Short mmCIF file of C-alpha atoms and ligand atoms in Angstrom, two decimals:
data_model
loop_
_atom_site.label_atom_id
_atom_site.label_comp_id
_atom_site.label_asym_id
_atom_site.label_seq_id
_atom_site.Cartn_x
_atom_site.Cartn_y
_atom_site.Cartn_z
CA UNK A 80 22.56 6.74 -2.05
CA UNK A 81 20.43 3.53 -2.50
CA UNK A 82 16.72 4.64 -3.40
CA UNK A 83 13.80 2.91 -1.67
CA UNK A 84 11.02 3.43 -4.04
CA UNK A 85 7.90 2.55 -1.88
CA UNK A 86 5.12 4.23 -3.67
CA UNK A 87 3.82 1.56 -6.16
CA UNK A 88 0.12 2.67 -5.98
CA UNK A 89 1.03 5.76 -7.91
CA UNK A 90 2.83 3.60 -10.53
CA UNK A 91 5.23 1.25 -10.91
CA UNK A 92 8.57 0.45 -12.80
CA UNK A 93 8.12 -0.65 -16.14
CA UNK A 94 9.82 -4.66 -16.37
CA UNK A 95 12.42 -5.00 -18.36
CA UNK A 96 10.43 -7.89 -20.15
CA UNK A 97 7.73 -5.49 -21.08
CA UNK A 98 10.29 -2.87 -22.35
CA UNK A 99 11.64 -5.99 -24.39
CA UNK A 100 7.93 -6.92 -26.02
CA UNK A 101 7.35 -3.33 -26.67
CA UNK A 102 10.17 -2.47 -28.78
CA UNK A 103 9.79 -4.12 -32.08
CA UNK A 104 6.64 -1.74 -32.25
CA UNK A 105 8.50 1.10 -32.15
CA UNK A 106 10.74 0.02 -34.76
CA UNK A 107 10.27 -2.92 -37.50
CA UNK A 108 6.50 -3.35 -36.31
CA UNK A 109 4.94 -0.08 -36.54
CA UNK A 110 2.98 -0.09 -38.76
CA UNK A 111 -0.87 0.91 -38.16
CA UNK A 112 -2.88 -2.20 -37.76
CA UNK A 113 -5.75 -0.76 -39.87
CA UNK A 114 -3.60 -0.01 -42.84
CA UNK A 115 -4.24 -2.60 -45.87
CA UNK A 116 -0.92 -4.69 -45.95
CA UNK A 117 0.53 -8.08 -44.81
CA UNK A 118 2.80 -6.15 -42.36
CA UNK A 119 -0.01 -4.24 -40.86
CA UNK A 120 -2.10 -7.71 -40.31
CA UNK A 121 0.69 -9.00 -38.37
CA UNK A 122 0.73 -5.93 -35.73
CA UNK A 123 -3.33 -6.24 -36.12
CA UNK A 124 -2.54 -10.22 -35.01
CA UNK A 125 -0.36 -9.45 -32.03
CA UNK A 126 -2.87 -6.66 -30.96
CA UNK A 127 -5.39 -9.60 -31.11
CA UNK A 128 -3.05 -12.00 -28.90
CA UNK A 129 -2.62 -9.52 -26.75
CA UNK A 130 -5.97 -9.05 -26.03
CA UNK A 131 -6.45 -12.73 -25.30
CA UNK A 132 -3.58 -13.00 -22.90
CA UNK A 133 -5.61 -10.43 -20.90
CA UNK A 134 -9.11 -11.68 -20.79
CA UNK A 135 -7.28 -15.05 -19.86
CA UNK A 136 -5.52 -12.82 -17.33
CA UNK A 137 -9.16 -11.46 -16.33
CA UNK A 138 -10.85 -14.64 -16.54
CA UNK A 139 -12.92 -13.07 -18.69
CA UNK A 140 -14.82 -15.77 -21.62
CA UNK A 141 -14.49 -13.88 -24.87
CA UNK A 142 -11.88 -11.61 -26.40
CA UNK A 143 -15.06 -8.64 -27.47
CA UNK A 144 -15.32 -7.85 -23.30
CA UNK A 145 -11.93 -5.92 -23.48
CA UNK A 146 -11.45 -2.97 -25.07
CA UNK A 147 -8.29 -1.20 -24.66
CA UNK A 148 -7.98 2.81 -23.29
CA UNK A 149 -5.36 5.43 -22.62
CA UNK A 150 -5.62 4.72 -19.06
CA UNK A 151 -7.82 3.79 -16.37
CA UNK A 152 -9.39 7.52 -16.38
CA UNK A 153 -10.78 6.78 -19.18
CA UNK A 154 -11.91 3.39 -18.67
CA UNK A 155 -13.84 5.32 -15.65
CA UNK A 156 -14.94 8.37 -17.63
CA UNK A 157 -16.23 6.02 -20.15
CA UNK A 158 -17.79 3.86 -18.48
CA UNK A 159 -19.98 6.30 -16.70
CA UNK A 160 -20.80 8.53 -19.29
CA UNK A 161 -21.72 5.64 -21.53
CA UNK A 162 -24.03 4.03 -19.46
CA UNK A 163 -25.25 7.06 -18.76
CA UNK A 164 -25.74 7.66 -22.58
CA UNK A 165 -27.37 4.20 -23.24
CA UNK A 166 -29.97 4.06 -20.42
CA UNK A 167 -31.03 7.89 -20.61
CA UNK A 168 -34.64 6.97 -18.95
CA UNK A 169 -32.80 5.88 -15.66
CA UNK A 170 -31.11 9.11 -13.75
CA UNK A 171 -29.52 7.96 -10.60
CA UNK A 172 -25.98 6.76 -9.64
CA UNK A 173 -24.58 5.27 -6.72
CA UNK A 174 -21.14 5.35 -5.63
CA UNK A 175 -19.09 6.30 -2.72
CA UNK A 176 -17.52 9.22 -0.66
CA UNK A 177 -13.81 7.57 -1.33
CA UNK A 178 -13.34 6.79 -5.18
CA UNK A 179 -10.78 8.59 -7.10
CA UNK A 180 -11.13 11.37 -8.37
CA UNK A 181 -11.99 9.70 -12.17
CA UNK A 182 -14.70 8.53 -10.78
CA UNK A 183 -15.91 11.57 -8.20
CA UNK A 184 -15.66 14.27 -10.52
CA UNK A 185 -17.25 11.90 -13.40
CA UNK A 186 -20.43 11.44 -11.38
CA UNK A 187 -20.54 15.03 -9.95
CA UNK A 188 -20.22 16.36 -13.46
CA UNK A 189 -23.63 14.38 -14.44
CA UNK A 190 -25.05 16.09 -11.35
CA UNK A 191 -25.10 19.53 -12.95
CA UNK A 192 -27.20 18.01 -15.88
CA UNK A 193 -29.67 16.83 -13.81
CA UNK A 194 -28.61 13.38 -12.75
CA UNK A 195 -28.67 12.45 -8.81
CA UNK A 196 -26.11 10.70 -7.32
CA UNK A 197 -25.85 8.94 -4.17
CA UNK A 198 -22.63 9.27 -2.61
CA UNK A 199 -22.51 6.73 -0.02
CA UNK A 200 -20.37 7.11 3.15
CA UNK A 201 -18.06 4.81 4.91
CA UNK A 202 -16.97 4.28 8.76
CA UNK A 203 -13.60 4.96 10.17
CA UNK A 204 -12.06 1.86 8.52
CA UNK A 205 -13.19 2.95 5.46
CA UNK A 206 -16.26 0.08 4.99
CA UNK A 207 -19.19 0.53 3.25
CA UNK A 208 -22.27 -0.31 4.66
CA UNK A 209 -24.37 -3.18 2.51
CA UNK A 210 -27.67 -2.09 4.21
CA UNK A 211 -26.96 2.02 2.80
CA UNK A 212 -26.25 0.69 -0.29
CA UNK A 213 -29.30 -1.52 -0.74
CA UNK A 214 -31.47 1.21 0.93
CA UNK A 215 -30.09 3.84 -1.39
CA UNK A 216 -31.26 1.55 -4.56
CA UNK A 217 -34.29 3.69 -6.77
CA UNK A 218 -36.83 2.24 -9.29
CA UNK A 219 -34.57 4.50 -11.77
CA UNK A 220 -31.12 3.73 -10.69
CA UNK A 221 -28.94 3.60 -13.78
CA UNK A 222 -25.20 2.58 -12.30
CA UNK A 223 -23.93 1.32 -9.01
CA UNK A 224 -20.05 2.20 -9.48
CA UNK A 225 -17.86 1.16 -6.47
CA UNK A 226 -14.20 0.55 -6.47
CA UNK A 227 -12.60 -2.79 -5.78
CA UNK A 228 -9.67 -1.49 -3.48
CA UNK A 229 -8.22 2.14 -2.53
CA UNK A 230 -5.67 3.45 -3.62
CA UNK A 231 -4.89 5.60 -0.81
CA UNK A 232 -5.72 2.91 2.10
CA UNK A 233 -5.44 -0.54 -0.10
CA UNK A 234 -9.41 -0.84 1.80
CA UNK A 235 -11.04 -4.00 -0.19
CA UNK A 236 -14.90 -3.16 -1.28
CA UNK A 237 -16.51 -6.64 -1.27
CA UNK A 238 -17.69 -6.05 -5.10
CA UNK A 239 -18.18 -9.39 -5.45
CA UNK A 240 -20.53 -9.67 -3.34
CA UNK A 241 -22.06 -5.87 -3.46
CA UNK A 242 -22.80 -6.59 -6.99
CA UNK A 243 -24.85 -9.70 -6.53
CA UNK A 244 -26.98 -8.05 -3.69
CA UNK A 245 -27.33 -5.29 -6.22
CA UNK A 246 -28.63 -7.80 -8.93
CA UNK A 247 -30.44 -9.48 -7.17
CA UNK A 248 -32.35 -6.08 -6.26
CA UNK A 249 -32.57 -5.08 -9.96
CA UNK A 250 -30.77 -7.14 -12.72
CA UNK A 251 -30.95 -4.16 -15.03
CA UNK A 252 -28.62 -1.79 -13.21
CA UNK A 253 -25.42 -1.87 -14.35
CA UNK A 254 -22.51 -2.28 -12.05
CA UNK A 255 -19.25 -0.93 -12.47
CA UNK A 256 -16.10 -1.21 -10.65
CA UNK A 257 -12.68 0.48 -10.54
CA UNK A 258 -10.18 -2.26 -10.35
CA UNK A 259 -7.53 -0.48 -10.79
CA UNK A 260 -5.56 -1.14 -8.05
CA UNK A 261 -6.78 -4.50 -7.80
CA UNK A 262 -5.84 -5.82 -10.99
CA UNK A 263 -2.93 -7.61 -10.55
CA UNK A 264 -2.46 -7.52 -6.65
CA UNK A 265 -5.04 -9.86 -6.38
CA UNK A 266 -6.76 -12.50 -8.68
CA UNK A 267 -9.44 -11.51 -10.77
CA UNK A 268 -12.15 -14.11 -11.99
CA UNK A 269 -14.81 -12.10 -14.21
CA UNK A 270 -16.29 -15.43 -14.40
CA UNK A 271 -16.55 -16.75 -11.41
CA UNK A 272 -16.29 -14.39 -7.85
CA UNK A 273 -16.80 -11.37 -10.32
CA UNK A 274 -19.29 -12.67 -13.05
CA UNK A 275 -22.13 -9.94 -11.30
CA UNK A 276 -19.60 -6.96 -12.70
CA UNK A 277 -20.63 -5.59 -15.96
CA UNK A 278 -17.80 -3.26 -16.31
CA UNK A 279 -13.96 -3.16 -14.91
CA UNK A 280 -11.38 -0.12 -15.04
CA UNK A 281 -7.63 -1.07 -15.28
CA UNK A 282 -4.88 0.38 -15.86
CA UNK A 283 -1.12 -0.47 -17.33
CA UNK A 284 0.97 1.47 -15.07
CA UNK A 285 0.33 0.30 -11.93
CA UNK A 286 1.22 -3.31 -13.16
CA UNK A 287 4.44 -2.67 -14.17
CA UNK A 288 3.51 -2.12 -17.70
CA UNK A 289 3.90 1.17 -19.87
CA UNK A 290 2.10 4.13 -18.68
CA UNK A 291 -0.99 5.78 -21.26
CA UNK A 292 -2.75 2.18 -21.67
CA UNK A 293 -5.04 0.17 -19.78
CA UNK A 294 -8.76 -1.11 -20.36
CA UNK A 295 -12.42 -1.81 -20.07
CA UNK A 296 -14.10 -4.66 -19.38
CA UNK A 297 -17.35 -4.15 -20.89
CA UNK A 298 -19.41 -7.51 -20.06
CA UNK A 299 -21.63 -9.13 -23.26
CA UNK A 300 -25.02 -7.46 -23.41
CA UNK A 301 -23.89 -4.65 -21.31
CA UNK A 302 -25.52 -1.37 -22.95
CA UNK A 303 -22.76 1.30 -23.17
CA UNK A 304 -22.43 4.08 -26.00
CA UNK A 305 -18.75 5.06 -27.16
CA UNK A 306 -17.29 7.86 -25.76
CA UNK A 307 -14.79 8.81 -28.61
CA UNK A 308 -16.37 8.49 -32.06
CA UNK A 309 -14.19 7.92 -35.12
CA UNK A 310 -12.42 5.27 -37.31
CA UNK A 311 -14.25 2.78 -35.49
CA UNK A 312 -10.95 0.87 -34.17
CA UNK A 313 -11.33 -1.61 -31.36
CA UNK A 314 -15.02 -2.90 -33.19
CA UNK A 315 -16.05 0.56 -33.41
CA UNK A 316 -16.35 0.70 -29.75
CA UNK A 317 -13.66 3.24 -28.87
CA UNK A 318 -12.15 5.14 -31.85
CA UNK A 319 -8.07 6.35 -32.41
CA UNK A 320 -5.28 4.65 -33.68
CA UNK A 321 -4.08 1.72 -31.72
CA UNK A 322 -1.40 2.39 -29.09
CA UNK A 323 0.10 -0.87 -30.07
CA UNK A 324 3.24 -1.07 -28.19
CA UNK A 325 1.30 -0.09 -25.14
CA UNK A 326 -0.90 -2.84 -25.75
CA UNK A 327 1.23 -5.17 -26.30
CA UNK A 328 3.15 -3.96 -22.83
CA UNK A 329 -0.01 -4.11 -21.36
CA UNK A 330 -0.35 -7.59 -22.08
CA UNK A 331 3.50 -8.78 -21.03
CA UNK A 332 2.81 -6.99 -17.42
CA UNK A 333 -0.25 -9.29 -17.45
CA UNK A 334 1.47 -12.26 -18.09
CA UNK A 335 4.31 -11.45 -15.48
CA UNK A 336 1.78 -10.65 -12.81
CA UNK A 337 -0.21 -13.99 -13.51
CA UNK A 338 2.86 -15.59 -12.90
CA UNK A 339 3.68 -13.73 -9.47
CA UNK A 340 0.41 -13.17 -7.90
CA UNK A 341 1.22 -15.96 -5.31
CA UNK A 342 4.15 -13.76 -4.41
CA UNK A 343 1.80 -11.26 -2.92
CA UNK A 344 1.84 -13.00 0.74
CA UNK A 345 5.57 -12.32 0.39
CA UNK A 346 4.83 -8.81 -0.54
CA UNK A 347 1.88 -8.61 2.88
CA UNK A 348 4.99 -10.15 4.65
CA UNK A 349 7.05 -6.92 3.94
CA UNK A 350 4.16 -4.49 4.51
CA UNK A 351 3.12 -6.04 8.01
CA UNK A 352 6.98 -6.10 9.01
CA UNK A 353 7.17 -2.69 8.52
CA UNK A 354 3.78 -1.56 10.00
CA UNK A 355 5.07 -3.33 12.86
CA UNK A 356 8.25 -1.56 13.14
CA UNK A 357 6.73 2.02 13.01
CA UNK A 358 4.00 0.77 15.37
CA UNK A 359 6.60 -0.04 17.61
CA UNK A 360 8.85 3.58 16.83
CA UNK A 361 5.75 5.42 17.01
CA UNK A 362 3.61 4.31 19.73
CA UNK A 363 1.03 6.78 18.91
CA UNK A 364 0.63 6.10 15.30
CA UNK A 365 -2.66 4.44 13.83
CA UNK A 366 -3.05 2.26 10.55
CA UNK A 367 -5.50 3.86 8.41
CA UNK A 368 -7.98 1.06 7.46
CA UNK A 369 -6.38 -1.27 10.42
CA UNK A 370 -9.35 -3.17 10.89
CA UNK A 371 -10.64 -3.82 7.09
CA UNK A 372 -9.74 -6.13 4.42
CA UNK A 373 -7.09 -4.35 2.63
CA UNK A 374 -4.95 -4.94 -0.23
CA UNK A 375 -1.43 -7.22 1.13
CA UNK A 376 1.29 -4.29 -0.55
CA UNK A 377 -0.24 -0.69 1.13
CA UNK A 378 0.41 0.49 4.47
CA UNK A 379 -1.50 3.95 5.16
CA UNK A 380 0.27 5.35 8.29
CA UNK A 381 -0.83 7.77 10.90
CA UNK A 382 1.50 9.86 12.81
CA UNK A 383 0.17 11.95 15.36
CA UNK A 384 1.11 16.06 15.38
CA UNK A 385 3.69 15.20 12.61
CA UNK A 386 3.14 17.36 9.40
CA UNK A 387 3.19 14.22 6.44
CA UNK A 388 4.50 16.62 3.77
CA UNK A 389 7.57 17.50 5.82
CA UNK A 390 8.22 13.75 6.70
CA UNK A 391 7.94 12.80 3.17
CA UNK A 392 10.47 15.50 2.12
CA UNK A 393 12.75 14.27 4.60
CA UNK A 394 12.50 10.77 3.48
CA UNK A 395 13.31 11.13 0.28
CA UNK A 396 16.33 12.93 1.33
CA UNK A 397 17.22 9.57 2.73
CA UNK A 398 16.39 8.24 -0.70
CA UNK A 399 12.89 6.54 0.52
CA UNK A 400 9.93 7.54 -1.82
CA UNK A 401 6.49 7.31 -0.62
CA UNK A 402 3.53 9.30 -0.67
CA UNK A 403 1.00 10.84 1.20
CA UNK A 404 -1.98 9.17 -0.66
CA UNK A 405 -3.46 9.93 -4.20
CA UNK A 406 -0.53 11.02 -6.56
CA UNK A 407 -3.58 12.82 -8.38
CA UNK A 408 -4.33 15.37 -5.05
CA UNK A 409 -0.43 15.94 -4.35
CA UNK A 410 0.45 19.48 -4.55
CA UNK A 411 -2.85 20.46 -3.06
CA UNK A 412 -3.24 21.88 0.27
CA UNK A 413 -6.52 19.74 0.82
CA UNK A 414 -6.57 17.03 3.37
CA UNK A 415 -7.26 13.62 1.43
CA UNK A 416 -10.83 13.06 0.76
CA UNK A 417 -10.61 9.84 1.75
CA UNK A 418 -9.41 10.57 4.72
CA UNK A 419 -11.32 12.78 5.56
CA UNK A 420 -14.17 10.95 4.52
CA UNK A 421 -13.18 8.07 7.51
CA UNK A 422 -13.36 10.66 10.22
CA UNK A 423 -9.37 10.24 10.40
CA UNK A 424 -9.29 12.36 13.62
CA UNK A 425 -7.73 15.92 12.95
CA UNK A 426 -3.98 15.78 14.43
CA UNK A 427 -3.78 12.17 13.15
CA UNK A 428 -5.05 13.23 9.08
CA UNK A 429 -1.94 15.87 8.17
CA UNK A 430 0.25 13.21 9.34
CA UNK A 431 -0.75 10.22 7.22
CA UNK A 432 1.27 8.92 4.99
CA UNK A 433 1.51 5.79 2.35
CA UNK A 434 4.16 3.22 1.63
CA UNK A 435 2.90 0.99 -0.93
CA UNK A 436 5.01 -1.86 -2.22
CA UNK A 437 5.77 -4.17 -5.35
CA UNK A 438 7.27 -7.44 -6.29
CA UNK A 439 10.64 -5.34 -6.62
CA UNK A 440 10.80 -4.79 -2.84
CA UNK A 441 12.78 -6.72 -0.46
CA UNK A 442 13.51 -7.19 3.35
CA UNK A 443 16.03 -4.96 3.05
CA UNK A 444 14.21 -2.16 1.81
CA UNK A 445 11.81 -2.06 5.45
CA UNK A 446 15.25 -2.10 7.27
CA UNK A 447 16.16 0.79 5.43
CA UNK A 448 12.97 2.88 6.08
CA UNK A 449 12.50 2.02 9.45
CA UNK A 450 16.25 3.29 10.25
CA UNK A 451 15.18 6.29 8.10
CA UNK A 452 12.30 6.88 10.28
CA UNK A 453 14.53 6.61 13.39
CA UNK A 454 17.11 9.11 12.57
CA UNK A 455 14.21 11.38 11.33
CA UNK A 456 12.43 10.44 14.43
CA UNK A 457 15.63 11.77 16.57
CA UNK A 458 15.50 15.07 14.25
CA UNK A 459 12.38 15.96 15.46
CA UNK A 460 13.07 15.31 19.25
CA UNK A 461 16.03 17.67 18.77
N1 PLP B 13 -8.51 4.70 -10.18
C1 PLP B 13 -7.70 4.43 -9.15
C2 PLP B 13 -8.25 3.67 -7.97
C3 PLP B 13 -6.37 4.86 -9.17
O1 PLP B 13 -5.58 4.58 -8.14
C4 PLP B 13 -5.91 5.59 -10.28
C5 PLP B 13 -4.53 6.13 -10.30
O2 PLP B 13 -3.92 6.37 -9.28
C6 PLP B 13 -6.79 5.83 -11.34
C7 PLP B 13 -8.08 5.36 -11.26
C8 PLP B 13 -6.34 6.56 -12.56
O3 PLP B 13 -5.48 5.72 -13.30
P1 PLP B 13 -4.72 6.22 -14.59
O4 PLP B 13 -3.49 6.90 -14.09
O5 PLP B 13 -4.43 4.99 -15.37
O6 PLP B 13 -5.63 7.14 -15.30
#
């Protein structure tokens, strides 16, 4: 049975290219880049080109603004906590009702030590409100973090131009966004659309690169204490030894998804053929996010008195993997927050479920998933 693999937001397929630049790391190349020794320089070297290729990647101007992390959790993690731990006068953080959970649970952890967060709500498309956000803005608010798309809907957050407004208001909060579903879906100018962003989560395995690296942009002058102390690797700002192949994957996926980002309108062409087809199969479905600005490879589905774990069972029966949002919340009986958060009405929100694509998708793969849906759709009038 050919597999459809249409659930990209929760990761991708590593690229055979990557795999390729990874493996001398494993082997003749791994030795630690701190150790004293001509061989060790050499890893410490491509660490150091790797790190360029990304701020290039980024737009970013100098190679210090990217620090490599196990993953975007921590980017996120870190990124709060260590503003939080630089700028201990200031006690309030804004955010939103629909950021992932390395972000939610982040900011309602500080809550319990006396921090108050704002968590700011958004309407049934899943758009924030500029006017909330500006009104919600406090003489001591530390961190604005907002994400730069969903990774349940694909929804866009203007951050460009929600962290301007923000500056404008008060240059010396510090604004942070999740990009990591953004990253490499869309282009990414730290200089130019995004030079108001002081920091930027990403993440390696939704790029097609290795999973258990990714990054943080941490913009010059930005104020942000480490969050794990130790050999003082990566310039002292994040200790532990150097996951150098995953770095250097990292960097490869980069380079590949420079390369392809033009093919995303192919990719929007794929998703809006098959949100289409279902439209048309299932009269009574709704796009979650229909109306916003969302991210060209995610469809978030709809289907009306249709139980979504059930229909993604059966799917991937028929070989078709998708989800039913955040691969973080799966197993849990809970209705998506973010759903939930959008007012998705009730028989419409146990039925929603997400097909997110890649650059590894094809026409054929919609053909095959909207036939799957058919025959699944005759099962259930049986
Ligand atoms: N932020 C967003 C928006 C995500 O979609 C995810 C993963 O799904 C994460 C953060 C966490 O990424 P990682 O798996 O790299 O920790």
């Amino acid at each position: 049975m050919k597999t459809v693999y249409v659930d990209n937001n929760a990761t991708t397929s590593v690229m055979s290219e990557v795999i390729e630049a990874m493996m001398p790391y494993f082997t003749e190349s791994f030795y630690n880049p701190s150790a004293i020794s001509g061989r060790a320089d050499g890893v410490d070297a491509s660490i150091a080109r790797a790190r360029r290729t990304i701020v290039e990647f980024l737009g970013a101007s100098d190679t210090k603004e990217v620090t490599f992390t196990s993953c975007a959790t921590e980017s996120n993690n870190w990124a709060i906590f260590g503003t939080a731990r630089a700028n201990p006068e200031r006690r309030h953080i804004i955010t939103s009702t629909i950021e992932h959970p390395a972000v939610l649970e982040v900011c309602k952890s500080l809550c319990k030590i006396d921090y108050d967060v704002t968590f700011l709500s958004v309407d049934s498309d899943g758009n924030l409100n500029v006017d909330e956000l500006m009104d919600s803005i406090r003489p001591n608010t530390l961190l604005v973090t907002l994400m730069a798309a969903n990774n349940e809907t694909g929804v866009i957050f203007p951050v460009d131009r929600l962290s301007a407004v923000v500056k404008e208001r008060d240059s010396n909060i510090t604004f942070h966004t999740d990009a990591t579903q953004y990253v490499g879906k869309l282009p990414v100018d730290l200089n130019r659309d995004f030079e108001h962003i002081d920091l930027m989560s990403f993440s390696g395995h939704k790029i097609h690169g290795p999973k258990g690296v990714g990054g943080l942009f941490i913009r010059k002058g930005t104020s942000l204490t480490p969050l794990l102390y130790g050999g003082n690797q990566e310039s002292g700002r994040r200790s532990g030894t150097e996951n150098v192949h995953g770095i250097i994957g990292l960097a490869k996926a980069c380079e590949l998804a420079s390369s392809n980002i033009e093919n995303m309108q192919s990719i929007e062409v794929l998703r809006n053929q098959l949100e289409k087809e279902l439209l048309k199969l299932f009269p009574s479905a709704l796009v979650n996010g229909a109306k916003a600005n969302r991210l060209p490879n995610t469809l978030n589905i709809a289907f009306k008195d249709i139980d979504g774990e059930t229909l993604l069972h059966q799917l991937s029966q028929y070989g078709v993997y998708a989800s039913n949002g955040s691969a973080c919340s799966t197993g849990s009986l809970n209705y998506s927050h973010v759903l939930s958060a959008m007012e998705v009405p009730y028989d419409y929100i146990a039925g929603s479920i997400r097909f997110s694509f890649s650059r590894l998708n094809s026409l054929e793969d919609v053909k095959a998933i909207v036939e799957t849906m058919k025959q699944i759709k005759e099962e259930i009038q049986k």
